[in-house]
Coordinates of C-alpha atoms in Angstrom, one line a residue:
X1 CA 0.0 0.0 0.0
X2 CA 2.6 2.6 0.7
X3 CA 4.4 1.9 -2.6
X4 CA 1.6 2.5 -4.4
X5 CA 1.2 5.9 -2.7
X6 CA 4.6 6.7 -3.6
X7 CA 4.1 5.7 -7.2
X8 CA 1.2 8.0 -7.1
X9 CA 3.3 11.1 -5.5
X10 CA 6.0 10.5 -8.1
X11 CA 3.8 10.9 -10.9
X12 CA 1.8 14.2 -9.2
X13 CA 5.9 15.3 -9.1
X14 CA 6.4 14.9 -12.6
X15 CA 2.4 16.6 -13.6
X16 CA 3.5 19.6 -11.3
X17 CA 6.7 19.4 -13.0
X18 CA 5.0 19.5 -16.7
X19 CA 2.5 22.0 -15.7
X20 CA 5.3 24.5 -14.5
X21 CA 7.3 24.9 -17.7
X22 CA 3.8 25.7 -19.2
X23 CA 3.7 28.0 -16.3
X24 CA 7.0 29.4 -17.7
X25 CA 6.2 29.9 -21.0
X26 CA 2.8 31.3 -20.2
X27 CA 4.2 33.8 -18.1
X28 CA 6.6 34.3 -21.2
X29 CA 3.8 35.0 -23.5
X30 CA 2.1 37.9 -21.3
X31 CA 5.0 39.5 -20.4
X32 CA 6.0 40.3 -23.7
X33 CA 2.5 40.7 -25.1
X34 CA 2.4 43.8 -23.3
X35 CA 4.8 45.3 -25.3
X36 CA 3.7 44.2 -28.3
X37 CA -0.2 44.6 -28.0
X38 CA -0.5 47.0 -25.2
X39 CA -1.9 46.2 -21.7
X40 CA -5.8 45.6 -23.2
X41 CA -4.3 43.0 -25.6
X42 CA -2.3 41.3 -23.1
X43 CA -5.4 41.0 -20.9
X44 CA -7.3 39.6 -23.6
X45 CA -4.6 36.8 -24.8
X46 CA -3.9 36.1 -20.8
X47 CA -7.7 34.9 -20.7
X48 CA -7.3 32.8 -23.9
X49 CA -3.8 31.3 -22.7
X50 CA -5.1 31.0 -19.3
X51 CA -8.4 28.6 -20.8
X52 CA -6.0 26.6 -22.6
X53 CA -3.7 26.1 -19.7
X54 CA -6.6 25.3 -17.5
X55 CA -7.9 22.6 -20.0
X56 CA -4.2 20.8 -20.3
X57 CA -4.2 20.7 -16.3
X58 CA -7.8 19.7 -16.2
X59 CA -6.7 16.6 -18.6
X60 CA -3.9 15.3 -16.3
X61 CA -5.4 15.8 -13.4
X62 CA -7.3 13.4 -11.3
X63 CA -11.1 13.2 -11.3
X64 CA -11.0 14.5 -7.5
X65 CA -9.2 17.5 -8.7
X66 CA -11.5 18.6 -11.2
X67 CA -14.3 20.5 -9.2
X68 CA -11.7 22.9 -6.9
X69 CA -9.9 23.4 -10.5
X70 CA -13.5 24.4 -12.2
X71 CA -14.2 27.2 -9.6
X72 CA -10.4 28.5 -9.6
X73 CA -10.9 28.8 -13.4
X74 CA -13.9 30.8 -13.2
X75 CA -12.7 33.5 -10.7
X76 CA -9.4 33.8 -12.6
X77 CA -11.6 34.3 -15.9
X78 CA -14.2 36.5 -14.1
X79 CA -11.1 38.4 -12.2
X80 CA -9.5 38.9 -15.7
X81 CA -12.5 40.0 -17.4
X82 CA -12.7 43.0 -14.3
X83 CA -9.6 43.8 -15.3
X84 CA -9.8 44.2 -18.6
X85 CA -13.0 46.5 -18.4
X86 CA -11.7 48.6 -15.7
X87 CA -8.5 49.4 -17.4
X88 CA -10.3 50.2 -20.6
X89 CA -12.9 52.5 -18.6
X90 CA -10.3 54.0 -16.5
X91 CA -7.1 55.9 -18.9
X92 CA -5.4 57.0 -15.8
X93 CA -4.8 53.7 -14.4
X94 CA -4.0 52.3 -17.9
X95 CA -1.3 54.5 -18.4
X96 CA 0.3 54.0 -14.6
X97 CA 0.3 50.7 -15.3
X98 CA 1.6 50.8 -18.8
X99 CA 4.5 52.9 -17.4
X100 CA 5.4 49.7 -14.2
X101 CA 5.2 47.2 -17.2
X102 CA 7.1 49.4 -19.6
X103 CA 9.7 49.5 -16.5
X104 CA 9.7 46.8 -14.8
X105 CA 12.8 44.3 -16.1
X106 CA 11.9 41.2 -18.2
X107 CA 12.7 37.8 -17.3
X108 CA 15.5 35.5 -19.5
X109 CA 13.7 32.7 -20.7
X110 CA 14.7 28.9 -20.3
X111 CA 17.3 27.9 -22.8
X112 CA 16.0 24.7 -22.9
X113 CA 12.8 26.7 -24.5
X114 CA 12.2 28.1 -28.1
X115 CA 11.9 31.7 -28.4
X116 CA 8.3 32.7 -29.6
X117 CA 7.4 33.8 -33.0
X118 CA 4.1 35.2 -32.4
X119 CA 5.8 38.9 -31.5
X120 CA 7.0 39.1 -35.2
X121 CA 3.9 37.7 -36.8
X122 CA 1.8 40.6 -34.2
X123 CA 4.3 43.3 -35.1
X124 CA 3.7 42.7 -38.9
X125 CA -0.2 42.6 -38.8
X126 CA 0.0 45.5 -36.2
X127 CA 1.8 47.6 -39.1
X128 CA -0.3 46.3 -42.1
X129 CA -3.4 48.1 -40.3
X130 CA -1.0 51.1 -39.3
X131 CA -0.5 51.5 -43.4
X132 CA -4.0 51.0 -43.8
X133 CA -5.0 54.2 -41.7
X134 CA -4.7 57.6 -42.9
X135 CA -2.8 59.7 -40.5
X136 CA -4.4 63.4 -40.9
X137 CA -2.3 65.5 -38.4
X138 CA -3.7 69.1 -39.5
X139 CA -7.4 70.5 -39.8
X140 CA -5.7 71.0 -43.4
X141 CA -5.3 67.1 -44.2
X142 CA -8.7 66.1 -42.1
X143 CA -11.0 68.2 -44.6
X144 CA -9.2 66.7 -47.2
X145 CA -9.4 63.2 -46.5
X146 CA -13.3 63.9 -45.2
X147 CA -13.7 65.5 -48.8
X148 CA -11.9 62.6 -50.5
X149 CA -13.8 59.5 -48.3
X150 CA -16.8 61.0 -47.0
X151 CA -17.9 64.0 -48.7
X152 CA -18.1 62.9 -52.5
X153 CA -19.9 60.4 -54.3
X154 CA -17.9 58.3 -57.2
X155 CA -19.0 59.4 -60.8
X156 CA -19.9 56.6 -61.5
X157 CA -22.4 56.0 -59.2
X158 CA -23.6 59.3 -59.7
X159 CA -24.3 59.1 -63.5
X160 CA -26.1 56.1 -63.3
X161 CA -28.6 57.6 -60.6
X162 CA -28.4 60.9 -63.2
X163 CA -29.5 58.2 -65.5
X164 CA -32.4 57.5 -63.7
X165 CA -33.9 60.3 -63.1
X166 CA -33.8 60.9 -66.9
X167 CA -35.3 57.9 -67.4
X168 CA -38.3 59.4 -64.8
X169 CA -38.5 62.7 -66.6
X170 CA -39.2 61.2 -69.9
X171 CA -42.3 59.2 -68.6
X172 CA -43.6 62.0 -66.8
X173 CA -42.8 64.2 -69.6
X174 CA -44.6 62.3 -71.8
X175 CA -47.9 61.7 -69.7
X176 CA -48.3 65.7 -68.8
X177 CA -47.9 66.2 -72.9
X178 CA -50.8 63.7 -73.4
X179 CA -53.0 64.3 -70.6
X180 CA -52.9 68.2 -71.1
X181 CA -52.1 68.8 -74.7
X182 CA -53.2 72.7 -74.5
X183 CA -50.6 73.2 -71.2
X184 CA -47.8 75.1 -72.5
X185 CA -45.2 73.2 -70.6
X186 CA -41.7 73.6 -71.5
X187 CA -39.3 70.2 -71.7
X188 CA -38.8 69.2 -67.8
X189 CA -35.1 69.4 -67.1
X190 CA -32.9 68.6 -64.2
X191 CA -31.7 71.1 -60.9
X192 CA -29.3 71.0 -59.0
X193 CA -26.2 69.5 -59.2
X194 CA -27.8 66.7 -61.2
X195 CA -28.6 69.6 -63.8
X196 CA -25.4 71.0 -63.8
X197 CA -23.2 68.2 -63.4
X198 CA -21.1 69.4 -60.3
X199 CA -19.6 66.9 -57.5
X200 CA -22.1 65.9 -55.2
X201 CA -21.7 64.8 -51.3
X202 CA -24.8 62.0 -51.7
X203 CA -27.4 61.0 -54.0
X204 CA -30.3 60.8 -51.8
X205 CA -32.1 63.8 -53.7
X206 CA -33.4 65.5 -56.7
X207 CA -34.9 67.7 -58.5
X208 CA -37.1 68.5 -61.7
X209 CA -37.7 72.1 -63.1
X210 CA -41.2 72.2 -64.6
X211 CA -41.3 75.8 -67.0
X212 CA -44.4 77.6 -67.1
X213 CA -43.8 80.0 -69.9
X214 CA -46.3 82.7 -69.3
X215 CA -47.1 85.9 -71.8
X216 CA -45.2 88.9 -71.1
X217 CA -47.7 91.2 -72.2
X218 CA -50.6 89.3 -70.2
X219 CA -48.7 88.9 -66.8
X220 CA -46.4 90.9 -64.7
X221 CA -44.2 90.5 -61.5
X222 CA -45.5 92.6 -58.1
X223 CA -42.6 92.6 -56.0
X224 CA -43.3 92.0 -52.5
X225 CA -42.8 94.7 -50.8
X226 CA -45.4 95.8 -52.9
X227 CA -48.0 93.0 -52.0
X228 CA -50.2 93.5 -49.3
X229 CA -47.6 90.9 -47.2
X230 CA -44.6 93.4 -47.4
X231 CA -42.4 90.3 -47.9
X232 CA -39.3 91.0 -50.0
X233 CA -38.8 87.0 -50.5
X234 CA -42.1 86.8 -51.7
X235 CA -43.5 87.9 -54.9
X236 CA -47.0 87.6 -56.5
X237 CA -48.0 87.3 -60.4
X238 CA -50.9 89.6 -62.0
X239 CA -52.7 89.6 -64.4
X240 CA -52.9 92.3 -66.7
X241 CA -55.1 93.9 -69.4
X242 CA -58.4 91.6 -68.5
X243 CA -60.7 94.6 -69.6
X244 CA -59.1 93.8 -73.3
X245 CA -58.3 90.8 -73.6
X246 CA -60.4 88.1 -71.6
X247 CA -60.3 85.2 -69.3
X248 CA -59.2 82.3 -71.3
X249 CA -56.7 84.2 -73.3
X250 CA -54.1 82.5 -71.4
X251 CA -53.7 78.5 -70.5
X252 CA -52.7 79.8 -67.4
X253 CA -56.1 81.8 -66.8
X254 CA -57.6 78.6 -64.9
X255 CA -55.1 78.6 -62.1
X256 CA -56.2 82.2 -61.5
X257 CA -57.8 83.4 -58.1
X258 CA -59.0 86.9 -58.1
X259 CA -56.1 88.3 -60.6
X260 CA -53.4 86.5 -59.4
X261 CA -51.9 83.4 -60.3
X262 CA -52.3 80.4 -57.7
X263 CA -49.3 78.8 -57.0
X264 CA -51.3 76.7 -54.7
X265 CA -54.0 75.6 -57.2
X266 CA -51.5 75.2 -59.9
X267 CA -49.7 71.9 -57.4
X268 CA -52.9 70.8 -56.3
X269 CA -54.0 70.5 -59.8
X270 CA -50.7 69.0 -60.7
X271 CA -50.6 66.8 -57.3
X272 CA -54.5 65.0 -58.3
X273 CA -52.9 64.6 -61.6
X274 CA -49.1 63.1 -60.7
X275 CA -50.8 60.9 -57.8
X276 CA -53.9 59.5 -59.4
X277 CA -53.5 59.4 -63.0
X278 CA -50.1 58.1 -63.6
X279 CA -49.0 54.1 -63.2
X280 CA -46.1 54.7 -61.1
X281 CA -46.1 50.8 -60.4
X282 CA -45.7 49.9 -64.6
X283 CA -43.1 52.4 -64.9
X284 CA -40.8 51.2 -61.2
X285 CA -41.2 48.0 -62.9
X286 CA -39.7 48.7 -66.6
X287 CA -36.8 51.0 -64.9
X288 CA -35.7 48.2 -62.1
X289 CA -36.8 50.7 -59.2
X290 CA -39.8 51.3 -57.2
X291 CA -41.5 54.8 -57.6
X292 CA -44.2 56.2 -55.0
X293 CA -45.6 59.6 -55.2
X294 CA -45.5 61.3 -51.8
X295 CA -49.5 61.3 -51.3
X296 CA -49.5 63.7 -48.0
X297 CA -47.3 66.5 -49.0
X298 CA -48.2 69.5 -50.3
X299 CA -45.4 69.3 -52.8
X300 CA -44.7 67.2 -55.8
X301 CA -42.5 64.5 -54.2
X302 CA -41.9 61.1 -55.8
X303 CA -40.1 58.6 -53.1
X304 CA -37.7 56.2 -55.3
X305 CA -36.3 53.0 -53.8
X306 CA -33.3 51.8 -56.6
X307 CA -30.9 49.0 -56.2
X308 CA -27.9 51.6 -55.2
X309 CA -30.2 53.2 -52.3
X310 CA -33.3 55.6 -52.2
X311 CA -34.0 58.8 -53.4
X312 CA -36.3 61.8 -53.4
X313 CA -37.2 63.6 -56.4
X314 CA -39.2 66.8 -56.2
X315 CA -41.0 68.1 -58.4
X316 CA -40.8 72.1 -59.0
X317 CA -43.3 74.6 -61.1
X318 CA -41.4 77.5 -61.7
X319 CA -43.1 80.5 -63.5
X320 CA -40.5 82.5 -66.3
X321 CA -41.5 85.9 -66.8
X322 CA -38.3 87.8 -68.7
X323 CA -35.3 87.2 -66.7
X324 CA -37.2 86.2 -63.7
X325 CA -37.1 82.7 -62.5
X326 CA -40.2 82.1 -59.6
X327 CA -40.6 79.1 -57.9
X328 CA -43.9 78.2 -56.9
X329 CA -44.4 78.4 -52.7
X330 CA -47.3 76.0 -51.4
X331 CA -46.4 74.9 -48.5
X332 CA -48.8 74.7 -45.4
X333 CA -47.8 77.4 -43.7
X334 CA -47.7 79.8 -46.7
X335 CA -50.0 83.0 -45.4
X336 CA -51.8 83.4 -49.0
X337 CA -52.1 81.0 -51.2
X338 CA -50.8 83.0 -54.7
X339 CA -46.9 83.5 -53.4
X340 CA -44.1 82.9 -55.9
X341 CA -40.5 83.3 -54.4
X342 CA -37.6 84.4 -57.0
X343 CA -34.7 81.7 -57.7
X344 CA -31.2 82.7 -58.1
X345 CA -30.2 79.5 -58.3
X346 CA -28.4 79.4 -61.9
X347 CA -26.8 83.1 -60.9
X348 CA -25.3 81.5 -57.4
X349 CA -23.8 78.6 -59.2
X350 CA -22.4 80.2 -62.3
X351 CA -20.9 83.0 -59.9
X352 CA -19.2 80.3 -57.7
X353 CA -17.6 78.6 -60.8
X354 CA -16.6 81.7 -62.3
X355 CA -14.8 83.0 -59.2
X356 CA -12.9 79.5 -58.9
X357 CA -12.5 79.2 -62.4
X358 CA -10.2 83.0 -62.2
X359 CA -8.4 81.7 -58.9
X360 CA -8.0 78.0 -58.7
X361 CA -9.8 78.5 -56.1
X362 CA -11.6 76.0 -54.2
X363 CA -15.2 77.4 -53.1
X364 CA -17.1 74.3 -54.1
X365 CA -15.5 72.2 -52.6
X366 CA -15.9 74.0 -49.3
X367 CA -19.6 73.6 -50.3
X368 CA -19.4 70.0 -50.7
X369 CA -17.6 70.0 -47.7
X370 CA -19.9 72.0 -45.5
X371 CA -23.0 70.1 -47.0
X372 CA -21.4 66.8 -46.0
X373 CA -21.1 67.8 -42.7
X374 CA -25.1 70.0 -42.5
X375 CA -25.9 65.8 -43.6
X376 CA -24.5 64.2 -40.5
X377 CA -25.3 66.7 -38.2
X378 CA -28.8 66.5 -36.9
X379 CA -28.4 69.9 -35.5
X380 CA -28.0 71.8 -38.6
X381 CA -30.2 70.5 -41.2
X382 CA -32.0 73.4 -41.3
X383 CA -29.2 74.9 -43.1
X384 CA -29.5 74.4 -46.4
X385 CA -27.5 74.6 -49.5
X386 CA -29.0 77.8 -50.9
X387 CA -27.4 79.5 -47.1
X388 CA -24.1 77.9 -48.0
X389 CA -23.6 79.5 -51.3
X390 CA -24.7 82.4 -50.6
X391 CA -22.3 83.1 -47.3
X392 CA -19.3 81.3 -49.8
X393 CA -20.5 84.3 -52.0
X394 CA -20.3 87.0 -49.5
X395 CA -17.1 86.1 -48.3
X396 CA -15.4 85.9 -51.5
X397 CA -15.9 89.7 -51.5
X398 CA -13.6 89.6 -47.9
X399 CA -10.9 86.8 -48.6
X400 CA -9.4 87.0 -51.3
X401 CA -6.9 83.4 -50.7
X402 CA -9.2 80.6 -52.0
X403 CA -6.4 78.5 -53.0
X404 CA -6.1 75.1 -51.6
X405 CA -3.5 76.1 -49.1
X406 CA -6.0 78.0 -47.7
X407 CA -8.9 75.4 -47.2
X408 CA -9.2 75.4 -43.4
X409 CA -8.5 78.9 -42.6
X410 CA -11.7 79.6 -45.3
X411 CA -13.8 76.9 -43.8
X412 CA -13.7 78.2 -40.0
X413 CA -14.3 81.4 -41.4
X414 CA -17.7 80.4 -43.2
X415 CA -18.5 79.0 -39.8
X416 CA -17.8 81.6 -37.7
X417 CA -19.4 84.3 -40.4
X418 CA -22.6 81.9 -40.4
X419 CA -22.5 82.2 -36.7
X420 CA -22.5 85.9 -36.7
X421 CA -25.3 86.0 -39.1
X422 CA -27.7 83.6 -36.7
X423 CA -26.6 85.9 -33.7
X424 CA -28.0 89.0 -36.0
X425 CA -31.2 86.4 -37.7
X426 CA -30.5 87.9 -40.7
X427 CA -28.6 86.8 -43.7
X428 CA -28.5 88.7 -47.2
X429 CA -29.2 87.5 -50.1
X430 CA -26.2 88.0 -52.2
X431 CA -28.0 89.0 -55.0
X432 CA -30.4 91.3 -53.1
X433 CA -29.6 92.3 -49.4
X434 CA -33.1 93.3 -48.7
X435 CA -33.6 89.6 -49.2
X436 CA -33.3 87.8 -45.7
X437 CA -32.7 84.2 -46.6
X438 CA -33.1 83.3 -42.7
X439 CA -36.8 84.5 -42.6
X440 CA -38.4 81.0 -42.5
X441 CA -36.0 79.7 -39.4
X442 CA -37.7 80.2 -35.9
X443 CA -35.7 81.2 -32.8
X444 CA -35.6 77.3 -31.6
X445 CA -34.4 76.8 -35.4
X446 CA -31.8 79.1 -35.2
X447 CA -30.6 78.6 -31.5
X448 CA -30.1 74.9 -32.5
X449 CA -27.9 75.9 -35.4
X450 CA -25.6 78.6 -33.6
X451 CA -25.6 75.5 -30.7
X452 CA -24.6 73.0 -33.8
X453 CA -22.0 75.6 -35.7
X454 CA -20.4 76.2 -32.2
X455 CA -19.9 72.7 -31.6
X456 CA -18.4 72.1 -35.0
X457 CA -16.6 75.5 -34.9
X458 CA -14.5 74.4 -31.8
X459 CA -14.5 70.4 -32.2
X460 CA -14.2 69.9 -35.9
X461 CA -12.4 66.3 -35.5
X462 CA -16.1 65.1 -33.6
X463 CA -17.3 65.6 -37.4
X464 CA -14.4 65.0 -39.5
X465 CA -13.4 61.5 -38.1
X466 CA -16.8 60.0 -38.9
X467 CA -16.6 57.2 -41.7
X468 CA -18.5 56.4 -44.8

């Protein structure tokens, strides 16, 4: 009997023995994975090392051994795991205890052992993803790369939703021509930046132009100020001569209320017709996409859901009298029901390409830029792109560097000058200073954009940093 126990002692001996150069090694492992993948990583490859330990001992052991092994593994895991998320939560003590590892002296390995080779393989794949990251140490480089990754949209996909939207046109071109032969409607064509082709920051919008071409002898412009509103951004349209020539004279005449043209009845009429007439389904179907008309707006929306994403085209009726270009304003809160509001669009555009065209400058793609960032801010999306060019505008008559050089010095300017212009809640039309393009923003609107352009001002990186 007491050889047997001996023969039983010897072999725990030689477990123990086994177990401790695993021990060794282990301890090895951790103390260099510190170096190499910092104290989180080390924490994270002691609790995998530590499982695979427990599972070799677990194996030699005996079956009485088992259970008091179990719970020892579970509070080491648990302890580790505590460790791990407290040194992540807590900088201060990760650093302190960075700095005692960093410090404290390593211990020689057995010779009888091999060195590791995981170190090297780690140190490799740690600079593989170093190479993959773009290091942006100026505000320079970060509006850059946020213009390069973040802020523009390949031309590729962009000309094939341009595409589309052609495709759209021409049906609904060709159904207004049939349904209302006698409507003088001029070819539909596209706005924005679809319309004229410059770099966009996303392709979740659009817009058709719808032409009214109305008589310049039978209807004239009454600026606002001159309207019973006294509303420079509003404009109505009369009218004239009725006591010569007659209702009906005109294909416009039935969208007439009192002498005034009705923007309002004008969209409503075009609204029954766009939403109940038209087999939206049929044509989704031919052109691989699904088109809805927006029913409960009271603009001409159609909601487009394409294989790339979704979209939202709006329709626009826009009333050309000479040189004037009038949208038509419907929207529920308008106060009458006859408001047209004037459009500089095409001047604001051709003016910013001009003045970047004489001095290299880089204007729009501060406004691809800026409208990037109005998109991921939920604060300021009641800025819109028409405020943007038209501050870019203004301070183009200040700066005169527009160069690339000179990127983020002009883009904390536009934020700070669009900060002054909230504290004052009034901004200038460019083409028109009695024009206050601000006028529709309500103070909770425009306390929650000098909040957002403050925030943005004085953190830019909380913006920039963001990923496609």
């Amino acid at each position: 009997m007491r050889r047997v126990k001996m023969a039983e002692l010897q072999i725990r001996k030689k477990e123990k023995k086994s177990g401790d150069g695993i021990g060794t090694m282990v301890d090895f492992l951790l103390a260099n994975a510190r170096l190499v993948l910092g104290v989180g990583g080390a924490a994270m490859l002691g609790i995998a090392t530590l499982a695979v330990k427990r599972l070799i001992d677990r194996a030699t052991s005996t079956p009485s051994d088992k259970e008091a092994e179990e719970k020892a593994e579970q509070k080491s895991i648990e302890e580790s795991w505590k460790e791990a998320v407290l040194k992540k939560a807590s900088p201060t003590l990760r650093r302190k205890e960075d700095l005692e590892h960093h410090c404290a002296p390593l211990s020689l390995p057995d010779p009888s052992q091999k060195m590791p080779e995981a170190t090297g393989t780690s140190q490799v794949k740690a600079s593989d993803e170093i190479k993959k990251i773009p290091i942006c140490f100026t505000l320079q480089e970060r509006l850059l790369n946020y213009h390069t990754h973040h802020a523009s949209v390949p031309e590729v996909q962009m000309e094939e939703a341009r595409q589309l939207v052609l495709d759209i046109k021409k049906e609904l071109q060709e159904f207004l021509h049939a349904k209302h032969p006698e409507m003088p409607f001029l070819a539909l064509h596209l706005g924005g930046s679809f319309g004229n082709r410059l770099p966009m920051s996303c392709l979740d919008h659009a817009c058709l132009i719808m032409p009214l071409v109305l008589e310049p002898d039978l209807w004239c412009v009454i600026p606002g100020q001159k309207t019973i509103l006294s509303d420079p951004n509003f404009c109505m349209v009369k009218r004239i001569d009725l006591e010569y020539t007659s209702r009906g004279s005109s294909p416009w005449d039935r969208f007439l209320v009192g002498a005034y043209l009705s923007s309002r009845t004008m969209v409503q009429s075009l609204h029954k017709t766009i939403v109940g007439s038209i087999n939206w389904p049929a044509i989704g179907t031919v052109l691989d996409c699904t088109i809805k008309p927006d029913i409960t707006s009271d603009e001409l929306k159609l909601e487009v859901v394409h294989p790339n994403g979704h979209m939202i085209i709006r329709i626009l009726p826009m009333a050309v009298i000479k040189d004037a270009d009038l949208l038509a304003h419907c929207c529920a809160t308008a106060p009458a029901e006859n408001l047209w509001q004037r459009s500089f669009y095409k001047k604001e555009v051709s003016r910013l390409q001009e003045l970047d065209s004489s001095d290299s400058g880089i204007r729009l793609k501060c406004l691809q830029i800026l409208k990037g960032i109005c998109r991921d801010c939920p604060s300021l999306c009641h800025l819109n792109s028409t405020h943007l060019r038209h501050i870019l505008l203004h301070l183009s008559t200040e700066s005169s560097d527009w160069t690339e050089t000179a990127l983020a010095d002009r883009f904390l300017q536009v934020l700070e000058e669009l900060i002054g212009y909230l504290d004052k809640g009034f901004l200038p039309s460019y083409f028109n200073d009695k024009l206050n393009l601000f006028s529709s923003l309500k103070a909770e609107d425009i306390e929650e954009l000098g909040y957002g352009l403050y925030q943005v001002f004085s953190e830019p990186d909380d913006v920039l940093k963001r990923e496609r």
